[in-house]
Amino acid sequence: MSTMELYQLTAEKLSAMLANKECSSEELTRSVLKRIEQKEPEIAAYVTVCGEEALKAAAAIDAKRAAGESMHPLAGIPLGIKDNICTRGVRTTCASRMLENFVPPYDAFVMEKLNAAGAVMLGKLNMDEFAMGSSTETSYFQKTRNPFDTERVPGGSSGGSAAAVAAGEAVAALGSDTGGSIRQPSSYCGIVGLKPTYSSVSRYGLVAFASSLDQIGPMGRSVKDVAMLYSAICGRDNHDATSALREYPDFAKELTSDVKGLRIGLPKEYFGEGVAAEVREAVSKMAKELEKMGAELVEVSLPSTDYALSAYYIIASAEASSNLARFDGVKYGYRAKDFANLTEMYEKTRSEGFGAEVKRRIMLGTYVLSSGYYDAYYKKAKFTQLRIQQEFAEAFTKCDLLLTPTVPDTAFKLGENVDDQIKMYMNDILTVTVNIAGLPGMSVPCGFDSKKMPIGAQLIGPKFSESTLFRVASAWETSVGGFDLSRTLA
Amino acid sequence: MNLDIKHLAKLSRLTFSPEEEAKFEKEMANIVAMVEKLPDLDASGALIDPDNPMQMRKDEVVNQPNRTELLQNAPEVQAGCIVVPKVVE
Amino acid sequence: MRQDYEMVVGLEVHAELNTASKIYCGCRNAFGKEVNTQCCPVCMGMPGTLPTLNEKVVEYAAKMGYALNCTINPVSKQDRKNYFYPDLPKAYQISQFDIPLCEHGYLDIWVDGAEKRIGITRIHIEEDAGKLIHDDSFTGTLVDFNRCGVPLIEIVSEPDLRSSADAKAYLDTIKSILEYINISDCKMQEGSIRCDINVSVHKKGEPFGTRVEMKNVNTFSGAVRAIEYEANRQIEVLENGGTISQETRRWDDLKGQNFLLRSKEDAQDYRYFPEPDLLTIVLEQDYLDSIKASIPELPNKKKARYIKELGLPEEDASLLAELKEKADFFEEVLHAANIKPKSASNWVLGDVSRLMNETNKPINDLGIDPKQLAEIISMQEQNKISSSAAKQVFEEMLKTGKAPSELVKELGLEQVSDTGTLQEIVDTVVANNQKSIDDYRNGKTNALGFLVGQCMKASKGKGNPALMKEMLLKVLEG
């Protein structure tokens, strides 16, 4: 890359350029929109692109800046938004036929915050239908491709977000993570993605998959970009009863790269047989590098990890079966055409409006909650959740954070796992525990495998320890001289 | 395990063709076998977390409803109401 | 109902709370507004929206809990009850399942001259559903979401009621308590208080029968009819050799019949689970204590006290205790002078209540000073004025606002008890009514009333009727 195009730069760099009037938001937005036009036929990351609105918003921000108003660091930065985050006046589909034409009359809380900050919304990003999936292949509209290899999936469910950020189709993006949906695609696409502490980002306006596990989070090309975006979206929201009552620092401003004295735990259960050797090696190499920088490595154990996937699929599906019951063809969304009565309207609408994976989860959720099975499945899963939480708490008495692979392997080929649900679900095995325990988890690039596909490392900390995660991630990023996206941004 | 696909589909307001149903039954059996892997914990006691109490809302009217906006996504509207097939009880 | 059978009834009362806003969103909690103008994305269950619990709902429910002698759980939670229906936009109702806000209470009611204790299983909070509008001229059903999210408490009784009269007394008492602590408008015609009824019957001395649930009972008189209908229906089935199956029936008040809604086989599987969008409700002891302290003496307790301590007839006690303002007024009158409770009751339930009906005003807006009313009653009790004079003073007092004693003087209504004066009047009446005297002596005793009337007339209403009657009798019998 000899001369850098604006779309290739980080939010951090662009924010400084905008502040110094080295470029305008309109120029920047044009650059990214042009990139979208070029890359979309190949990547298909967006469900909806709002070109005109984005340019209008950018011009408005430029005018404000010209008028000397004080600006938020994200003012004028073009972002992509996962299509399960409600945007007032812009259709929000959850990549489902069910919501193909749904236009929310309200903004999600994170959108209110980003709009107030002056961020520019480029459009809505593709995802697995209702965030259920690990490859973005369950989208009703299109299959998004991995910018590193278009034969491969970008991961999911925030696959559109990850692919867009990696391909330069957005400076950064918002995703959502219920069992790994930010971290796994970030890992597959070689970018940084944070699943924040449950309750730190309001879920108001995030179309619910599993309410007790869902969390909106930032995805970007650098640690600082992710910290900037996280600072902009976190905070108490009185419209979300589960939102934590606390103050947050400016994570980007206070970001340091000093890991001296930090104890980094390596949970042995996360480096087992199921994890590809190349992935294990890459993460171990990163651990050793951090040790060289002054961190201490500690082996820890999380014995209930084996049960996490079961607990996760039970809890998530149970909540999903209830959360998705409102899509019944009455108030909004798809309604079947021919029906003889109310029951038929319900059944036809839902059978035609939902894809197969969503139906499987609804059925599983209905099963585990149904009379006679509740105690054996749902309740047991909730108690398993408590045990997993206790084990993490125990581990965090021995270390400050954990380092693990994000996914057992790198991105697989499109179609490879579509008929094998169990194999697909195994993708989440290293990420679901973090959601189950409500902890912050972050995926950072840590090298490439022999197929030249990116590998991701996962940092896990106690609740509200995002600063520590940023610190370690930043130290690593500095030591490798920034994450290499030269192939996807070219 | 006793997976009654027809009953679950009815509860979920979903319908399947016989072929779909057969496929689903197989897939669901695999998934259920996977999720059955849970430790033997004493699952008595309540699912409640008093250490994380909820902040409640003050009793204040804050909404200014806009019916046009609220009904803009509705499949069928008449006389300011959403229309559904005749409900007989 | 046949004498050899006994019925067992349990009630689930749903009462809408009169908070300003809805239970989970900031929409106005208002009845009778134009369709779909009192709703928002939250109560319409739009994707991504979340509930936030109104603290007043918890306060009101805890109040009712204390009023019904319940234990208030300092830690409770909310759960989702899942079912599909067009009036339920989220396809689940946020309610409380295994840990309700209040449980293990009781309510004492008066039925047929005796006090009876009815167990209260639980009281929980939940949201109301919307309204379906059916119109025969139209092929579909219309949905109005204004009522979605209106706060409800559900009060569940133990199966301790044994007759429709028990049920009526229970419902009346619940309603009057809701009004006393001012947490519900209890407007039956607006559907702000409704109930589901569980009924079973069994032969006396035998174990309880299978219970049947009845839904859609919207009035208390309807509840009485529904219970009697259902008990008789069950007896008829049993007498014809049939069995009762556990089912849900729908009451049709117009037809005076109920119809099968769901059999046991079709029982709904609500798949309750803890509401993940809301955290645990934790109530501090200080807060609970302050709620408990705010509960006034309740109508059922008042009624019992009026009967036991004031010696009032049950009917008087019921009517006085029914409304808090009325009871307070009665007690103020009673305590303002040394008068008999029954006299005060007669006045409050008589002239004062009549005035309330005529003017359609609440008791405190009538402009009656309880102390002055007590003065009138006192003068009447002490024979200073006659009962007709008392009424006259009362009317004048309302018109002029003058003090009763002043009015008595002004109008010259002081009762004459001077025997000399009265004897003269009696003698004159006796002299002028020989026919009536003969009638009396020939056994027509009601002639005495006529003679007393003549004496009163001659005294211009001021003579003490009791004394004059005594004097007349002396003449007649002598």
Tab-separated table of N, CA, C and O in Angstrom, chain A residues 355-416:
chain	number	residue	atom	x	y	z
A	355	GLY	N	-36.328	-19.187	9.042
A	355	GLY	CA	-35.509	-20.201	8.391
A	355	GLY	C	-35.326	-21.411	9.290
A	355	GLY	O	-35.741	-21.416	10.458
A	356	ALA	N	-34.676	-22.452	8.756
A	356	ALA	CA	-34.580	-23.739	9.447
A	356	ALA	C	-33.836	-23.643	10.783
A	356	ALA	O	-34.256	-24.238	11.779
A	357	GLU	N	-32.729	-22.893	10.829
A	357	GLU	CA	-31.953	-22.839	12.070
A	357	GLU	C	-32.766	-22.164	13.181
A	357	GLU	O	-32.774	-22.618	14.329
A	358	VAL	N	-33.466	-21.101	12.829
A	358	VAL	CA	-34.303	-20.414	13.818
A	358	VAL	C	-35.380	-21.369	14.333
A	358	VAL	O	-35.636	-21.441	15.539
A	359	LYS	N	-35.956	-22.129	13.430
A	359	LYS	CA	-36.995	-23.084	13.847
A	359	LYS	C	-36.427	-24.148	14.789
A	359	LYS	O	-37.061	-24.512	15.773
A	360	ARG	N	-35.211	-24.620	14.468
A	360	ARG	CA	-34.597	-25.624	15.348
A	360	ARG	C	-34.427	-25.068	16.756
A	360	ARG	O	-34.721	-25.718	17.753
A	361	ARG	N	-33.971	-23.810	16.846
A	361	ARG	CA	-33.730	-23.229	18.174
A	361	ARG	C	-35.055	-23.000	18.905
A	361	ARG	O	-35.142	-23.198	20.115
A	362	ILE	N	-36.061	-22.555	18.172
A	362	ILE	CA	-37.368	-22.329	18.803
A	362	ILE	C	-37.911	-23.661	19.342
A	362	ILE	O	-38.400	-23.745	20.470
A	363	MET	N	-37.776	-24.692	18.535
A	363	MET	CA	-38.276	-26.014	18.949
A	363	MET	C	-37.504	-26.526	20.156
A	363	MET	O	-38.093	-27.058	21.101
A	364	LEU	N	-36.187	-26.356	20.143
A	364	LEU	CA	-35.374	-26.809	21.270
A	364	LEU	C	-35.761	-26.024	22.534
A	364	LEU	O	-35.931	-26.606	23.612
A	365	GLY	N	-35.915	-24.712	22.369
A	365	GLY	CA	-36.279	-23.862	23.506
A	365	GLY	C	-37.641	-24.232	24.066
A	365	GLY	O	-37.850	-24.277	25.283
A	366	THR	N	-38.585	-24.508	23.176
A	366	THR	CA	-39.922	-24.903	23.603
A	366	THR	C	-39.848	-26.221	24.375
A	366	THR	O	-40.473	-26.386	25.425
A	367	TYR	N	-39.014	-27.126	23.846
A	367	TYR	CA	-38.862	-28.438	24.482
A	367	TYR	C	-38.309	-28.316	25.900
A	367	TYR	O	-38.876	-28.870	26.858
A	368	VAL	N	-37.213	-27.559	26.071
A	368	VAL	CA	-36.576	-27.508	27.392
A	368	VAL	C	-37.403	-26.749	28.428
A	368	VAL	O	-37.164	-26.864	29.625
A	369	LEU	N	-38.384	-25.971	27.961
A	369	LEU	CA	-39.242	-25.248	28.912
A	369	LEU	C	-40.564	-25.970	29.141
A	369	LEU	O	-41.329	-25.613	30.034
A	370	SER	N	-40.830	-26.980	28.315
A	370	SER	CA	-42.178	-27.551	28.351
A	370	SER	C	-42.385	-28.377	29.620
A	370	SER	O	-41.440	-28.846	30.254
A	371	SER	N	-43.656	-28.516	29.915
A	371	SER	CA	-44.082	-29.175	31.137
A	371	SER	C	-43.429	-30.558	31.261
A	371	SER	O	-43.501	-31.368	30.350
A	372	GLY	N	-42.771	-30.787	32.388
A	372	GLY	CA	-42.139	-32.084	32.606
A	372	GLY	C	-40.657	-32.095	32.265
A	372	GLY	O	-39.941	-33.015	32.645
A	373	TYR	N	-40.183	-31.102	31.506
A	373	TYR	CA	-38.776	-31.091	31.107
A	373	TYR	C	-38.007	-29.903	31.685
A	373	TYR	O	-36.787	-29.832	31.611
A	374	TYR	N	-38.743	-28.946	32.225
A	374	TYR	CA	-38.147	-27.705	32.721
A	374	TYR	C	-37.021	-27.963	33.724
A	374	TYR	O	-35.919	-27.422	33.590
A	375	ASP	N	-37.277	-28.807	34.712
A	375	ASP	CA	-36.271	-29.064	35.750
A	375	ASP	C	-35.036	-29.778	35.193
A	375	ASP	O	-33.908	-29.465	35.553
A	376	ALA	N	-35.304	-30.739	34.307
A	376	ALA	CA	-34.207	-31.550	33.774
A	376	ALA	C	-33.309	-30.749	32.837
A	376	ALA	O	-32.115	-31.032	32.733
A	377	TYR	N	-33.861	-29.780	32.149
A	377	TYR	CA	-33.053	-29.019	31.203
A	377	TYR	C	-32.795	-27.581	31.671
A	377	TYR	O	-31.690	-27.223	32.061
A	378	TYR	N	-33.833	-26.773	31.628
A	378	TYR	CA	-33.626	-25.344	31.866
A	378	TYR	C	-33.039	-25.079	33.249
A	378	TYR	O	-32.041	-24.381	33.408
A	379	LYS	N	-33.653	-25.658	34.251
A	379	LYS	CA	-33.215	-25.379	35.615
A	379	LYS	C	-31.796	-25.905	35.854
A	379	LYS	O	-30.957	-25.221	36.431
A	380	LYS	N	-31.548	-27.093	35.347
A	380	LYS	CA	-30.220	-27.673	35.485
A	380	LYS	C	-29.179	-26.811	34.773
A	380	LYS	O	-28.070	-26.602	35.282
A	381	ALA	N	-29.558	-26.321	33.611
A	381	ALA	CA	-28.632	-25.464	32.857
A	381	ALA	C	-28.329	-24.191	33.639
A	381	ALA	O	-27.188	-23.720	33.670
A	382	LYS	N	-29.355	-23.639	34.302
A	382	LYS	CA	-29.154	-22.416	35.087
A	382	LYS	C	-28.233	-22.689	36.284
A	382	LYS	O	-27.422	-21.845	36.656
A	383	PHE	N	-28.343	-23.862	36.866
A	383	PHE	CA	-27.452	-24.190	37.980
A	383	PHE	C	-26.029	-24.448	37.481
A	383	PHE	O	-25.058	-24.103	38.155
A	384	THR	N	-25.945	-25.033	36.285
A	384	THR	CA	-24.623	-25.218	35.676
A	384	THR	C	-23.984	-23.848	35.418
A	384	THR	O	-22.786	-23.647	35.643
A	385	GLN	N	-24.805	-22.915	34.982
A	385	GLN	CA	-24.335	-21.551	34.757
A	385	GLN	C	-23.717	-20.974	36.040
A	385	GLN	O	-22.631	-20.390	36.019
A	386	LEU	N	-24.402	-21.192	37.159
A	386	LEU	CA	-23.888	-20.703	38.449
A	386	LEU	C	-22.524	-21.319	38.751
A	386	LEU	O	-21.604	-20.634	39.194
A	387	ARG	N	-22.408	-22.621	38.472
A	387	ARG	CA	-21.145	-23.300	38.756
A	387	ARG	C	-20.023	-22.738	37.872
A	387	ARG	O	-18.912	-22.500	38.345
A	388	ILE	N	-20.349	-22.511	36.605
A	388	ILE	CA	-19.337	-21.961	35.688
A	388	ILE	C	-18.894	-20.574	36.167
A	388	ILE	O	-17.708	-20.248	36.163
A	389	GLN	N	-19.861	-19.790	36.607
A	389	GLN	CA	-19.533	-18.454	37.137
A	389	GLN	C	-18.590	-18.567	38.335
A	389	GLN	O	-17.625	-17.815	38.463
A	390	GLN	N	-18.880	-19.527	39.211
A	390	GLN	CA	-18.037	-19.713	40.407
A	390	GLN	C	-16.626	-20.129	40.022
A	390	GLN	O	-15.646	-19.661	40.609
A	391	GLU	N	-16.532	-20.987	39.015
A	391	GLU	CA	-15.206	-21.445	38.590
A	391	GLU	C	-14.381	-20.302	38.002
A	391	GLU	O	-13.174	-20.213	38.229
A	392	PHE	N	-15.032	-19.431	37.257
A	392	PHE	CA	-14.320	-18.258	36.746
A	392	PHE	C	-13.844	-17.383	37.905
A	392	PHE	O	-12.699	-16.927	37.927
A	393	ALA	N	-14.740	-17.158	38.851
A	393	ALA	CA	-14.380	-16.321	40.000
A	393	ALA	C	-13.168	-16.900	40.720
A	393	ALA	O	-12.245	-16.175	41.113
A	394	GLU	N	-13.196	-18.217	40.840
A	394	GLU	CA	-12.086	-18.932	41.477
A	394	GLU	C	-10.788	-18.722	40.673
A	394	GLU	O	-9.734	-18.404	41.236
A	395	ALA	N	-10.895	-18.865	39.347
A	395	ALA	CA	-9.713	-18.692	38.482
A	395	ALA	C	-9.155	-17.277	38.615
A	395	ALA	O	-7.938	-17.070	38.618
A	396	PHE	N	-10.058	-16.298	38.745
A	396	PHE	CA	-9.609	-14.904	38.822
A	396	PHE	C	-9.002	-14.531	40.180
A	396	PHE	O	-8.599	-13.390	40.388
A	397	THR	N	-8.966	-15.490	41.095
A	397	THR	CA	-8.187	-15.227	42.309
A	397	THR	C	-6.716	-15.548	42.033
A	397	THR	O	-5.834	-15.097	42.745
A	398	LYS	N	-6.494	-16.344	40.969
A	398	LYS	CA	-5.118	-16.759	40.646
A	398	LYS	C	-4.508	-15.941	39.510
A	398	LYS	O	-3.302	-15.971	39.285
A	399	CYS	N	-5.353	-15.267	38.738
A	399	CYS	CA	-4.827	-14.487	37.618
A	399	CYS	C	-5.716	-13.282	37.356
A	399	CYS	O	-6.827	-13.199	37.873
A	400	ASP	N	-5.211	-12.333	36.538
A	400	ASP	CA	-5.961	-11.115	36.256
A	400	ASP	C	-6.853	-11.259	35.025
A	400	ASP	O	-7.866	-10.581	34.902
A	401	LEU	N	-6.407	-12.119	34.123
A	401	LEU	CA	-7.229	-12.385	32.945
A	401	LEU	C	-6.820	-13.716	32.367
A	401	LEU	O	-5.802	-14.300	32.778
A	402	LEU	N	-7.631	-14.187	31.411
A	402	LEU	CA	-7.339	-15.477	30.784
A	402	LEU	C	-7.007	-15.259	29.317
A	402	LEU	O	-7.527	-14.336	28.686
A	403	LEU	N	-6.152	-16.131	28.805
A	403	LEU	CA	-5.828	-16.104	27.382
A	403	LEU	C	-6.144	-17.480	26.804
A	403	LEU	O	-5.680	-18.496	27.319
A	404	THR	N	-6.968	-17.508	25.743
A	404	THR	CA	-7.378	-18.777	25.118
A	404	THR	C	-7.476	-18.564	23.612
A	404	THR	O	-7.486	-17.422	23.155
A	405	PRO	N	-7.578	-19.626	22.844
A	405	PRO	CA	-7.964	-19.425	21.440
A	405	PRO	C	-9.405	-18.924	21.403
A	405	PRO	O	-10.183	-19.214	22.317
A	406	THR	N	-9.796	-18.175	20.359
A	406	THR	CA	-11.185	-17.725	20.252
A	406	THR	C	-12.062	-18.848	19.686
A	406	THR	O	-13.166	-19.079	20.163
A	407	VAL	N	-11.536	-19.507	18.671
A	407	VAL	CA	-12.273	-20.573	17.983
A	407	VAL	C	-11.313	-21.753	17.830
A	407	VAL	O	-10.107	-21.537	17.693
A	408	PRO	N	-11.807	-22.977	17.844
A	408	PRO	CA	-10.892	-24.123	17.706
A	408	PRO	C	-10.118	-24.142	16.397
A	408	PRO	O	-9.046	-24.707	16.318
A	409	ASP	N	-10.690	-23.521	15.333
A	409	ASP	CA	-9.998	-23.555	14.047
A	409	ASP	C	-10.278	-22.268	13.280
A	409	ASP	O	-11.067	-21.437	13.712
A	410	THR	N	-9.642	-22.130	12.118
A	410	THR	CA	-9.869	-20.930	11.308
A	410	THR	C	-11.094	-21.142	10.421
A	410	THR	O	-11.710	-22.207	10.420
A	411	ALA	N	-11.422	-20.091	9.654
A	411	ALA	CA	-12.672	-20.082	8.882
A	411	ALA	C	-12.815	-21.299	7.971
A	411	ALA	O	-11.868	-21.693	7.311
A	412	PHE	N	-14.011	-21.862	7.973
A	412	PHE	CA	-14.293	-23.016	7.111
A	412	PHE	C	-14.949	-22.558	5.822
A	412	PHE	O	-15.283	-21.379	5.660
A	413	LYS	N	-15.126	-23.509	4.909
A	413	LYS	CA	-15.678	-23.157	3.594
A	413	LYS	C	-17.202	-23.022	3.651
A	413	LYS	O	-17.868	-23.692	4.443
A	414	LEU	N	-17.723	-22.171	2.794
A	414	LEU	CA	-19.178	-22.031	2.704
A	414	LEU	C	-19.793	-23.399	2.423
A	414	LEU	O	-19.277	-24.144	1.590
A	415	GLY	N	-20.858	-23.692	3.091
A	415	GLY	CA	-21.571	-24.946	2.848
A	415	GLY	C	-20.989	-26.141	3.589
A	415	GLY	O	-21.631	-27.179	3.685
A	416	GLU	N	-19.793	-25.979	4.140
A	416	GLU	CA	-19.095	-27.117	4.748
A	416	GLU	C	-19.856	-27.712	5.937
A	416	GLU	O	-19.867	-28.925	6.138
